CSV table of C-alpha atoms (C1' of nucleotides) in Angstrom, one decimal:
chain,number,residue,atom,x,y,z
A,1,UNK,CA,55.2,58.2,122.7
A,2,UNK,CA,59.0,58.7,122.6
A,3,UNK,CA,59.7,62.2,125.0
A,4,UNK,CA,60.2,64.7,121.5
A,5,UNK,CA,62.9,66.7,123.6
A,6,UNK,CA,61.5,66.8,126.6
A,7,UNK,CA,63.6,68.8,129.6
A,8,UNK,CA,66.6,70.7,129.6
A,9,UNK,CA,67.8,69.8,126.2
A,10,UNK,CA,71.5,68.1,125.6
A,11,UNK,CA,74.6,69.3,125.1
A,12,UNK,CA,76.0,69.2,121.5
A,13,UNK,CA,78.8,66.4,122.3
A,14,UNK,CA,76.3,64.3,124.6
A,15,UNK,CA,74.0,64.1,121.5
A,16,UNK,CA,77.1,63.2,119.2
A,17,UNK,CA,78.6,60.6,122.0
A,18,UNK,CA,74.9,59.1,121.5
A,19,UNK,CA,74.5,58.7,118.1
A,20,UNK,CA,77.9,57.2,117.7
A,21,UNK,CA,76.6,54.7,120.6
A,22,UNK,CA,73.7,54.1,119.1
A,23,UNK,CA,75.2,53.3,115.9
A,24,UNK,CA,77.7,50.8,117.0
A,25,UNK,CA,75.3,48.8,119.0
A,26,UNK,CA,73.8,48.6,115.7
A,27,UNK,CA,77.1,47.3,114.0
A,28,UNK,CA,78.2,44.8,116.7
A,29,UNK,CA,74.5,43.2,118.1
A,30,UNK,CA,73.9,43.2,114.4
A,31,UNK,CA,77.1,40.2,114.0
A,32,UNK,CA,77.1,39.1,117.6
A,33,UNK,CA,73.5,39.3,119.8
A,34,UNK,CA,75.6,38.9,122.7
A,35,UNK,CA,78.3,41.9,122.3
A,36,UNK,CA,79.0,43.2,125.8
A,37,UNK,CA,78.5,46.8,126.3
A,38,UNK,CA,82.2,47.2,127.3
A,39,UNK,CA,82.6,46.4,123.5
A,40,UNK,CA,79.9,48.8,121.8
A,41,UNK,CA,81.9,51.5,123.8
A,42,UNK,CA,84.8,50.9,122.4
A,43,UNK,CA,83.9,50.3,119.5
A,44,UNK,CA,81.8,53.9,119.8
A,45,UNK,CA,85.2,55.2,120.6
A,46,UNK,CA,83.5,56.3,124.0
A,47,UNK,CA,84.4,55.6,127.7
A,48,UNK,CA,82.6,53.2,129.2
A,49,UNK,CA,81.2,55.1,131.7
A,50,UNK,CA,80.2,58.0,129.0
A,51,UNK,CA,77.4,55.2,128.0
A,52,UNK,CA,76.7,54.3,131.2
A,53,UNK,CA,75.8,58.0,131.5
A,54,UNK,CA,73.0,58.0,128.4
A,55,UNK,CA,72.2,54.5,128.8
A,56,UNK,CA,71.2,53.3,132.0
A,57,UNK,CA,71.5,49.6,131.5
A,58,UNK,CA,72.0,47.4,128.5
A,59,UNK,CA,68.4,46.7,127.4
A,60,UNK,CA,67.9,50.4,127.1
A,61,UNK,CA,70.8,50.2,124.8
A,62,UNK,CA,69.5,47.3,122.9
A,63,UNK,CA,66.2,49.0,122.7
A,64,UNK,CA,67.5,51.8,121.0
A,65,UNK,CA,69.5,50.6,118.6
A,66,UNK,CA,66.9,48.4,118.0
A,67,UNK,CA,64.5,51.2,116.9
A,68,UNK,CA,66.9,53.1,115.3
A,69,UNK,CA,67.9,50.2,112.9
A,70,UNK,CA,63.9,49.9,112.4
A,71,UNK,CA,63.7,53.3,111.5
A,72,UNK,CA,66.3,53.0,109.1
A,73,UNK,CA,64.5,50.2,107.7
A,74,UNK,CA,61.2,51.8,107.3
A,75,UNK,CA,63.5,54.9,105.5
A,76,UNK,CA,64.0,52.4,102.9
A,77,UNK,CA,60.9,50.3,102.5
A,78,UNK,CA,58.8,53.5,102.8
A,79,UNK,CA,60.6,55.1,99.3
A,80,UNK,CA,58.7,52.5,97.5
A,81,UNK,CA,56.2,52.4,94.8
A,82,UNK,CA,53.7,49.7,96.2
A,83,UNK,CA,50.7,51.3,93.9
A,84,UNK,CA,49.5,48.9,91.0
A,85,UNK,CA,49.3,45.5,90.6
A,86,UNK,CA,49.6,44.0,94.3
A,87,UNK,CA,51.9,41.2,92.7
A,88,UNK,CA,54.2,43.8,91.0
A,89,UNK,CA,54.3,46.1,94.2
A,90,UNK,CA,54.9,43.0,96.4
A,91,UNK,CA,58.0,41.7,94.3
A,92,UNK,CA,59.5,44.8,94.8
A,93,UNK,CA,59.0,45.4,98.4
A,94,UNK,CA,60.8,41.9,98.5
A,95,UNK,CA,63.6,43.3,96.6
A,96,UNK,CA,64.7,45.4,99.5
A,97,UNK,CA,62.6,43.7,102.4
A,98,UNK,CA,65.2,40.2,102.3
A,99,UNK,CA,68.6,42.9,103.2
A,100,UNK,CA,66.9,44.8,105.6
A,101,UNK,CA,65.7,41.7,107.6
A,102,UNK,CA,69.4,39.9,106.9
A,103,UNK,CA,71.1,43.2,108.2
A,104,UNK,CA,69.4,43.3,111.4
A,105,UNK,CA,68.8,39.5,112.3
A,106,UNK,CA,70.9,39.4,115.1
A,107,UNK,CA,69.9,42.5,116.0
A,108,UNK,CA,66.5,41.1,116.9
A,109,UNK,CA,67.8,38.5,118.4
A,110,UNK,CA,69.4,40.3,121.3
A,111,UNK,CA,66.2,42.5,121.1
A,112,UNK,CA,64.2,39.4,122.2
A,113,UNK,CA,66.4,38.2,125.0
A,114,UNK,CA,65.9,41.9,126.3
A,115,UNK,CA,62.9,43.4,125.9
A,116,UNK,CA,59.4,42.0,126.4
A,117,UNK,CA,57.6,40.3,123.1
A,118,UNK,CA,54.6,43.0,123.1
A,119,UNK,CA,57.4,45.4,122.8
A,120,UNK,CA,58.8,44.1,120.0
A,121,UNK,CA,55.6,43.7,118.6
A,122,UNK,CA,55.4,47.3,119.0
A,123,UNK,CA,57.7,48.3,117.5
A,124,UNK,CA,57.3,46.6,114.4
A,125,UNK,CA,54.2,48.0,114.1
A,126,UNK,CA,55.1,49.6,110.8
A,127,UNK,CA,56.2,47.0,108.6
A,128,UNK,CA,53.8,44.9,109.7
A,129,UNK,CA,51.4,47.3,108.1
A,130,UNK,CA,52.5,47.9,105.1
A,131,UNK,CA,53.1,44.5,104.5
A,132,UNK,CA,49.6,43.8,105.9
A,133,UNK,CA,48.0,46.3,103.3
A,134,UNK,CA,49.7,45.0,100.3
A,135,UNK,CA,48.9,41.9,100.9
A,136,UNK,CA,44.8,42.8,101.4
A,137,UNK,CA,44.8,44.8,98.5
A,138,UNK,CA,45.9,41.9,96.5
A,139,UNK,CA,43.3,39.7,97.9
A,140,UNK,CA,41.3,42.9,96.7
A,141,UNK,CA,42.3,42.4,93.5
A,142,UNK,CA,41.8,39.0,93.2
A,143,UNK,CA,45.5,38.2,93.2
A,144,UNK,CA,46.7,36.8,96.2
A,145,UNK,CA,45.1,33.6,98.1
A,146,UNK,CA,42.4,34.0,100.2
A,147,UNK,CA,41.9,30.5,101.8
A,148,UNK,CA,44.3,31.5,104.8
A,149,UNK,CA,44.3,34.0,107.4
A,150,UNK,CA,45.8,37.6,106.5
A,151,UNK,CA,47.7,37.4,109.6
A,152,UNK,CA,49.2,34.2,108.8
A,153,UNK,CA,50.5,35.6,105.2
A,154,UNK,CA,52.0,38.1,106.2
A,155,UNK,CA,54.0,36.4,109.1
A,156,UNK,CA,55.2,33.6,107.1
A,157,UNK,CA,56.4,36.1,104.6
A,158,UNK,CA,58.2,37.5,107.8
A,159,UNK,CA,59.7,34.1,107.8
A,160,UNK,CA,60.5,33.4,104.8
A,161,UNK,CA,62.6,36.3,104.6
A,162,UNK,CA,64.3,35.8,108.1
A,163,UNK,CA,64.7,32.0,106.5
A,164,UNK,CA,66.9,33.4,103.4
A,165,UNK,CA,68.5,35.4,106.0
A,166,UNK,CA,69.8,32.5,107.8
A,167,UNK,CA,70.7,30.9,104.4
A,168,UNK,CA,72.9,33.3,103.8
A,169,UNK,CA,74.4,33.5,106.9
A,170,UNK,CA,75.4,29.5,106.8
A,171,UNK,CA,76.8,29.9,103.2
A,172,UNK,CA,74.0,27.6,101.6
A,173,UNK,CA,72.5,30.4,99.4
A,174,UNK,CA,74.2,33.6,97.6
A,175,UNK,CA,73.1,36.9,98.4
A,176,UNK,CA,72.9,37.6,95.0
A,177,UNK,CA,70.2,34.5,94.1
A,178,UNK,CA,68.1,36.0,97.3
A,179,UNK,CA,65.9,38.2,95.8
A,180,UNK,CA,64.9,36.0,93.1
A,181,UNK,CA,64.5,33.2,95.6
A,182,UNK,CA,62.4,34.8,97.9
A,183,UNK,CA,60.5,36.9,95.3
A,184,UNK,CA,59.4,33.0,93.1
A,185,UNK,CA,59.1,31.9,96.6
A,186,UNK,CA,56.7,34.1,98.6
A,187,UNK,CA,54.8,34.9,95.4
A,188,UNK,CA,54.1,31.0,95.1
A,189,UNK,CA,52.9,30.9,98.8
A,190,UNK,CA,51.0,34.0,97.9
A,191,UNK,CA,49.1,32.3,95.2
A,192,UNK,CA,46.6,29.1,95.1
B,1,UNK,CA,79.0,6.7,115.6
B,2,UNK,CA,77.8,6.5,119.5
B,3,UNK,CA,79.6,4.2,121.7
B,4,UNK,CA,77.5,1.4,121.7
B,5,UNK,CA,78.0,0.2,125.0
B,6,UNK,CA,81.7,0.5,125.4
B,7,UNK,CA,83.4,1.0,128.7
B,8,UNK,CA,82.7,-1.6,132.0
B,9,UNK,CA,79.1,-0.8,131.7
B,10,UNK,CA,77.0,1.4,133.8
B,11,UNK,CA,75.0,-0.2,136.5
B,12,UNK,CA,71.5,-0.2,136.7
B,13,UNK,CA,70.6,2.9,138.9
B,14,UNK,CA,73.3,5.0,137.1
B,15,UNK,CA,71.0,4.1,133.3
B,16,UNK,CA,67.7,5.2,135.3
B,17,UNK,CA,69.5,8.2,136.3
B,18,UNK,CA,70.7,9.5,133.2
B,19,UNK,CA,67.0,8.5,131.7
B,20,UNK,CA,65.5,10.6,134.1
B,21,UNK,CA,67.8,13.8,133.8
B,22,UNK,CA,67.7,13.4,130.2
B,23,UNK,CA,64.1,13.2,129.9
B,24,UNK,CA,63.6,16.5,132.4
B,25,UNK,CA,66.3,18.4,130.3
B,26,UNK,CA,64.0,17.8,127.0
B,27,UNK,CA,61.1,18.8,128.7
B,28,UNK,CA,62.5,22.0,130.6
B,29,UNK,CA,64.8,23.1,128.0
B,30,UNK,CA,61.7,22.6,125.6
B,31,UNK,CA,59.9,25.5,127.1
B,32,UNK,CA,63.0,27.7,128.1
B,33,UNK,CA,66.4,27.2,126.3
B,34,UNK,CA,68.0,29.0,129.1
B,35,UNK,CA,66.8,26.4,132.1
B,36,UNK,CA,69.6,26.0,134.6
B,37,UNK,CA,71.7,22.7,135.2
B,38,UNK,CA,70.6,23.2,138.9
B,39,UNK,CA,66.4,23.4,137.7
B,40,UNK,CA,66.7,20.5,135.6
B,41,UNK,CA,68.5,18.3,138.0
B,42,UNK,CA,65.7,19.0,140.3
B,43,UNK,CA,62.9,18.6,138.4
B,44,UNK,CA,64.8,14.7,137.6
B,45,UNK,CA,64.7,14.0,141.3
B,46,UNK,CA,68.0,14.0,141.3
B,47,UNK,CA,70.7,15.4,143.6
B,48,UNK,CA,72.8,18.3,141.3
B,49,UNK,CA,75.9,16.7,142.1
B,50,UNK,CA,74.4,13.1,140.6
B,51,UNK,CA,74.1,15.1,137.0
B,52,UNK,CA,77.3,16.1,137.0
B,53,UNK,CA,78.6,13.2,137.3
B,54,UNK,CA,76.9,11.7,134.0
B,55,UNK,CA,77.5,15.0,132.1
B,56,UNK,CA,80.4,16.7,132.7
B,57,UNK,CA,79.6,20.2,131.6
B,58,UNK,CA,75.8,21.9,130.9
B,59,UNK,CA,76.7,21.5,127.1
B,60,UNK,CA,76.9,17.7,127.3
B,61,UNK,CA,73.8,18.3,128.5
B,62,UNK,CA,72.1,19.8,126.1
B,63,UNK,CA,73.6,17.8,123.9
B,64,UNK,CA,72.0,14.8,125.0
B,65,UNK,CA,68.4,16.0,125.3
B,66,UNK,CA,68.7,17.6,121.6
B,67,UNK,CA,70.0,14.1,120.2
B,68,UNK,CA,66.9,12.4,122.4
B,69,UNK,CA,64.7,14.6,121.4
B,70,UNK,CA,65.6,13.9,117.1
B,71,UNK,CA,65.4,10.1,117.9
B,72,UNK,CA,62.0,10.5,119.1
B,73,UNK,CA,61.4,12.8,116.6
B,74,UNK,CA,63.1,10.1,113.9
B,75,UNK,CA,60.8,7.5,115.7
B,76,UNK,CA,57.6,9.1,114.7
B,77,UNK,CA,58.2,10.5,111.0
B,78,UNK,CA,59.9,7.2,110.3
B,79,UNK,CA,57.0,5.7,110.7
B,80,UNK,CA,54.9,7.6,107.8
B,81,UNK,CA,54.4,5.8,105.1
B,82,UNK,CA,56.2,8.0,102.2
B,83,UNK,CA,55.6,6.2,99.3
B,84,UNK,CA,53.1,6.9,96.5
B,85,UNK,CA,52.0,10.7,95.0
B,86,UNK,CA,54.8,12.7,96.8
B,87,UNK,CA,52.5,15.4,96.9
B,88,UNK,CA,50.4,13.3,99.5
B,89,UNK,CA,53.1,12.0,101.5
B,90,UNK,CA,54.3,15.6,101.8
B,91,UNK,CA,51.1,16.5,103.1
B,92,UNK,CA,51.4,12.9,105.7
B,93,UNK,CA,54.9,14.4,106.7
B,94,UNK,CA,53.7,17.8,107.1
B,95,UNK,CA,50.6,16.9,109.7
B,96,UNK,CA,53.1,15.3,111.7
B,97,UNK,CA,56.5,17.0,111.4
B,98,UNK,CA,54.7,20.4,112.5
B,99,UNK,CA,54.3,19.1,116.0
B,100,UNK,CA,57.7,17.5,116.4
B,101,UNK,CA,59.4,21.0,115.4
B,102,UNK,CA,57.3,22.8,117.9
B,103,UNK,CA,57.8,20.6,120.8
B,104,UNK,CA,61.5,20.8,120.5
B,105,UNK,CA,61.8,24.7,118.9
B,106,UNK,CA,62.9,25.8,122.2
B,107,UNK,CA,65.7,23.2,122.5
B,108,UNK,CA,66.7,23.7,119.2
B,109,UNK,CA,67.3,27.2,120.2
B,110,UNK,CA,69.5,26.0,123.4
B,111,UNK,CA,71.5,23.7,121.4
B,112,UNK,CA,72.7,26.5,119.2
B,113,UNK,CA,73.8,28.6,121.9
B,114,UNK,CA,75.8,26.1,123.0
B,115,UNK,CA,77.0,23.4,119.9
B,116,UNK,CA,78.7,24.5,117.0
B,117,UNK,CA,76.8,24.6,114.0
B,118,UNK,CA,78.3,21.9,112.2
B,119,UNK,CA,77.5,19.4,115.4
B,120,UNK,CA,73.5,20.4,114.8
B,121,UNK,CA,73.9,20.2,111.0
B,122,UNK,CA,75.2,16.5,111.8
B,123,UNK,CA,72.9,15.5,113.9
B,124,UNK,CA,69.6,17.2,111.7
B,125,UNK,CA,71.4,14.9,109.3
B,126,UNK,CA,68.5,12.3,109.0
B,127,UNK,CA,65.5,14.5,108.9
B,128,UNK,CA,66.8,16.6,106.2
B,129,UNK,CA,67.8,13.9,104.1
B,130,UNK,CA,64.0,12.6,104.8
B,131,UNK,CA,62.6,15.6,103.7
B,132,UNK,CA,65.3,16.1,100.6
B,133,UNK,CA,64.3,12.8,99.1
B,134,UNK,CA,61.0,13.2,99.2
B,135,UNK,CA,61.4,16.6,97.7
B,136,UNK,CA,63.5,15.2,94.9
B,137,UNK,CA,61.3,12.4,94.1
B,138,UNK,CA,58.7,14.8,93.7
B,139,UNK,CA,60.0,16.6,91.4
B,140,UNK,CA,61.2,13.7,88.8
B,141,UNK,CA,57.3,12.7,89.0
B,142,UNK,CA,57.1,16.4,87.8
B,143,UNK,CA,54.6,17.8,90.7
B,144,UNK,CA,57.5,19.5,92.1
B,145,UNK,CA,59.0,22.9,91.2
B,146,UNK,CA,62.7,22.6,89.6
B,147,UNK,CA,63.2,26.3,89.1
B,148,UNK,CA,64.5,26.2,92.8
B,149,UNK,CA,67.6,24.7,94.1
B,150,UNK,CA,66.3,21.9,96.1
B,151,UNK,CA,68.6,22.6,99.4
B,152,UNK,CA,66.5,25.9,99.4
B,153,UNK,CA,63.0,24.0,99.2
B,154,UNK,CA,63.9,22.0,102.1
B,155,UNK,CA,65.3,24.6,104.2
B,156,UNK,CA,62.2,27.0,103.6
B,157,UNK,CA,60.2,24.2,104.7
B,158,UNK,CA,61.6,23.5,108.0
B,159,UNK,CA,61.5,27.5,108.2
B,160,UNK,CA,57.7,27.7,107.8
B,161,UNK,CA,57.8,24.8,110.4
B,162,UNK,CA,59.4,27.1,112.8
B,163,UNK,CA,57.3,29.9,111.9
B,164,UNK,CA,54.3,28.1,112.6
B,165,UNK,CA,55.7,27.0,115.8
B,166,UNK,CA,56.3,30.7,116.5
B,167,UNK,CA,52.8,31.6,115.5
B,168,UNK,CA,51.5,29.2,118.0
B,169,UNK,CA,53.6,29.8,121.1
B,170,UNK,CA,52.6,33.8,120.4
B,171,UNK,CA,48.9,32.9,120.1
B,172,UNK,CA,48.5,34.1,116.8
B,173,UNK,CA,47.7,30.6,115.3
B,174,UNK,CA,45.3,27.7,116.8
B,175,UNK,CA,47.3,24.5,117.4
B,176,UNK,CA,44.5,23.0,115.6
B,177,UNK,CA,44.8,25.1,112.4
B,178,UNK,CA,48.3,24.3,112.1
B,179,UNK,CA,48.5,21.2,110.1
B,180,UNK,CA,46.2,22.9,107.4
B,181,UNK,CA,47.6,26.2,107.2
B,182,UNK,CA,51.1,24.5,106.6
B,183,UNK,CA,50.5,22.2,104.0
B,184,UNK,CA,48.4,24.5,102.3
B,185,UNK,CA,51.3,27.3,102.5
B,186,UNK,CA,54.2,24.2,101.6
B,187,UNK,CA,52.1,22.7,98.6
B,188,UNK,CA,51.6,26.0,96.5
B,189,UNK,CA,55.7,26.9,97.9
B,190,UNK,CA,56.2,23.7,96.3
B,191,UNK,CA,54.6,24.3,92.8
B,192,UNK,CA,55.3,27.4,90.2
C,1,DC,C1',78.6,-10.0,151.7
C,2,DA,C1',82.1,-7.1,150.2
C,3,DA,C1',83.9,-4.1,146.8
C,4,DA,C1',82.9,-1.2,143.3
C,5,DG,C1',79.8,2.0,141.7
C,6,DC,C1',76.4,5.6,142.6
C,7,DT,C1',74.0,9.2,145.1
C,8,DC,C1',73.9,13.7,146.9
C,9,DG,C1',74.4,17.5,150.7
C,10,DT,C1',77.2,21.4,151.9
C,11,DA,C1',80.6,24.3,151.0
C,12,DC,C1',83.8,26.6,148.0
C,13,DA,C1',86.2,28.3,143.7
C,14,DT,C1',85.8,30.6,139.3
C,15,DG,C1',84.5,33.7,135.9
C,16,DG,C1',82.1,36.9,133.3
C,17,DA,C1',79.3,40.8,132.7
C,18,DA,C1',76.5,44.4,134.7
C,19,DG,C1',76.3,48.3,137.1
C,20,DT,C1',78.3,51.9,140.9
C,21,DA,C1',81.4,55.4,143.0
C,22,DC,C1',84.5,58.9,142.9
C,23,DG,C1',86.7,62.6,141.1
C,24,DA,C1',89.7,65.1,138.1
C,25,DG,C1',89.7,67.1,133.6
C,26,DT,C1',87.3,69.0,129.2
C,27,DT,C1',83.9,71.1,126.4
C,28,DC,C1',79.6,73.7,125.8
C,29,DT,C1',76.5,77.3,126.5
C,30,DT,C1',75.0,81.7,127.5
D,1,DA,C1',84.6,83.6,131.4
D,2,DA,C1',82.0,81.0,134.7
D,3,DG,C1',79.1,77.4,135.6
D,4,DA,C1',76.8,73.6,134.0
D,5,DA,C1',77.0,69.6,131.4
D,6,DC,C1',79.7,66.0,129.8
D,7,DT,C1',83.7,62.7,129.4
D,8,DC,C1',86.1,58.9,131.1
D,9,DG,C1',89.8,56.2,133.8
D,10,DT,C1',90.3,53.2,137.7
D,11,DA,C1',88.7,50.6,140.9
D,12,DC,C1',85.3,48.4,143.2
D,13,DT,C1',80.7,45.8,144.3
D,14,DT,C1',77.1,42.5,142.9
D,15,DC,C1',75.1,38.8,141.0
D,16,DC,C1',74.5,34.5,139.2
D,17,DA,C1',75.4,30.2,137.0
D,18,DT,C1',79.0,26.9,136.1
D,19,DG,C1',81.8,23.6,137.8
D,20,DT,C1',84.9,21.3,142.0
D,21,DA,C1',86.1,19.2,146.3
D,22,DC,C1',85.2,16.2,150.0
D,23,DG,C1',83.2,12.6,152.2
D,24,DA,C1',79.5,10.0,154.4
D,25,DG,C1',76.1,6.7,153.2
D,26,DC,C1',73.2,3.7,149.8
D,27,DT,C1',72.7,0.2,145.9
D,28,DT,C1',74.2,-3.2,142.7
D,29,DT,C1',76.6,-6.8,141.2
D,30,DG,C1',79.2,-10.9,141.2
DNA sequence: CAAAGCTCGTACATGGAAGTACGAGTTCTT
DNA sequence: AAGAACTCGTACTTCCATGTACGAGCTTTG
């Protein structure tokens, strides 16, 4: 899909000027949606024009630090155990699911004022199916709800968590509680 | 709170202005939160200059379709009859409340580009409290769960509302499976 | 019916962010 | 070490929506 390192080949300092682009897009659309690329430079430490020079305009900037903070995501939620009991593997996906969406909130947000929904879609591809299989296998197993659509369960879980998220941002529930209150609430919606 | 009718008093023509560019804001800022002064002042029939002299800036605006579009809103779940099994009446609120939050979702989203927090807080003021006594009342009957803080039960609620609303505008969930698919998620969120 | 209150077209001012042009200097790569 | 690749400052150019100014002509209201 992506080009794997297709012509020429960069130059040692372009790929390092990148990466530190890339990674303060992250930082700053992750607090403010709107940051202005003149800002991201900066903050990259990094001429403007130097990101002009990788980055074209600013949704291909927002697009990849968009992926990249979904790859980092997937780094994570990918290093865990979801054999077993559905119920057990779902509560701890949770555990680490409600900071990876809270990180990256805003993030999305600028994604979506930038890049077409099927995009997005896209690209979320991958968390969308793991979540997708857990949650089948537990209707497997006879432990999760069946009276609803799959597709339904697993987006409202998308919600939920993007819910605690915004929680958290407007003060009315601690960081610390959030596992436990998405965990007793998704597993709730989860059940009959 | 509002001024009642202070002031000389506006004459007739100026009202059924304001009524019109009012009513065109809800409706265009309802299916894009971005829609342009100039748009909406068209779509009223109305000369641009006409709107800006009832609303001084674009974020008085919006202001004034968000607060229209909650007294409707008000209007319509004020007229469920709450009382009884609080079970039930949450599933009376839910089959109606689901519509009201999607026909306004993108408004919502335009008012908090553009209001501070703490104004939409304020004016979500009445709705929340609907949906926060009924949630406490069900739980001293004992059909609600008390293991959550209620301010989370509400909030999650209105979140599911919103994700449904999401579901919908992407075509993932029939408009006429909503009201089902959310109270059946909200009931078992609502119990251990 | 007259004054006050509204309407609304055209034209202009403002402001913010995106993206471009140019060109001199620096760092890699081979 | 030579050429290619990259950096990056400064100074535009564009674009687009918000908001202003001015003023002629309609409605209401009392």
């Amino acid at each position: 899909m992506e080009e794997p390192s297709a012509r020429p080949r960069r130059r040692a300092d372009a790929e390092r000027s990148i990466a530190r682009i890339v990674s303060a897009a992250r930082t700053l659309l992750s607090s403010d949606p709107n940051a202005r690329t003149d800002d991201i430079a900066k903050a990259a430490g990094v001429g403007r024009m130097t990101l002009y020079g990788h980055f074209g305009t600013r949704a291909e900037l927002v697009e990849a630090a968009f992926t990249d903070a979904l790859r980092a995501g997937d780094e994570t939620l990918s290093a865990i155990d979801l054999t077993g009991n559905a119920r057990e593997a779902m509560t701890r996906l949770l555990a680490s699911s409600w900071q990876v969406v809270a990180e990256s909130a805003a993030l999305l947000t600028a994604a979506e004022e930038v890049l077409p929904a099927g995009r997005i879609r896209e690209l979320h591809a991958k968390p969308v199916q793991r979540m997708t299989e857990l949650i089948r296998r537990g209707q497997d197993q006879g432990v999760f709800r069946t009276d609803l659509p799959t597709v339904w369960l697993v987006n409202v879980v998308h919600h939920v968590l993007h819910g605690a998220a915004t929680e958290i941002r407007a003060g009315r529930l601690e960081p610390d509680d959030a596992a436990e209150v998405v965990t007793k609430t998704v597993q709730s919606m989860l059940t009959v």
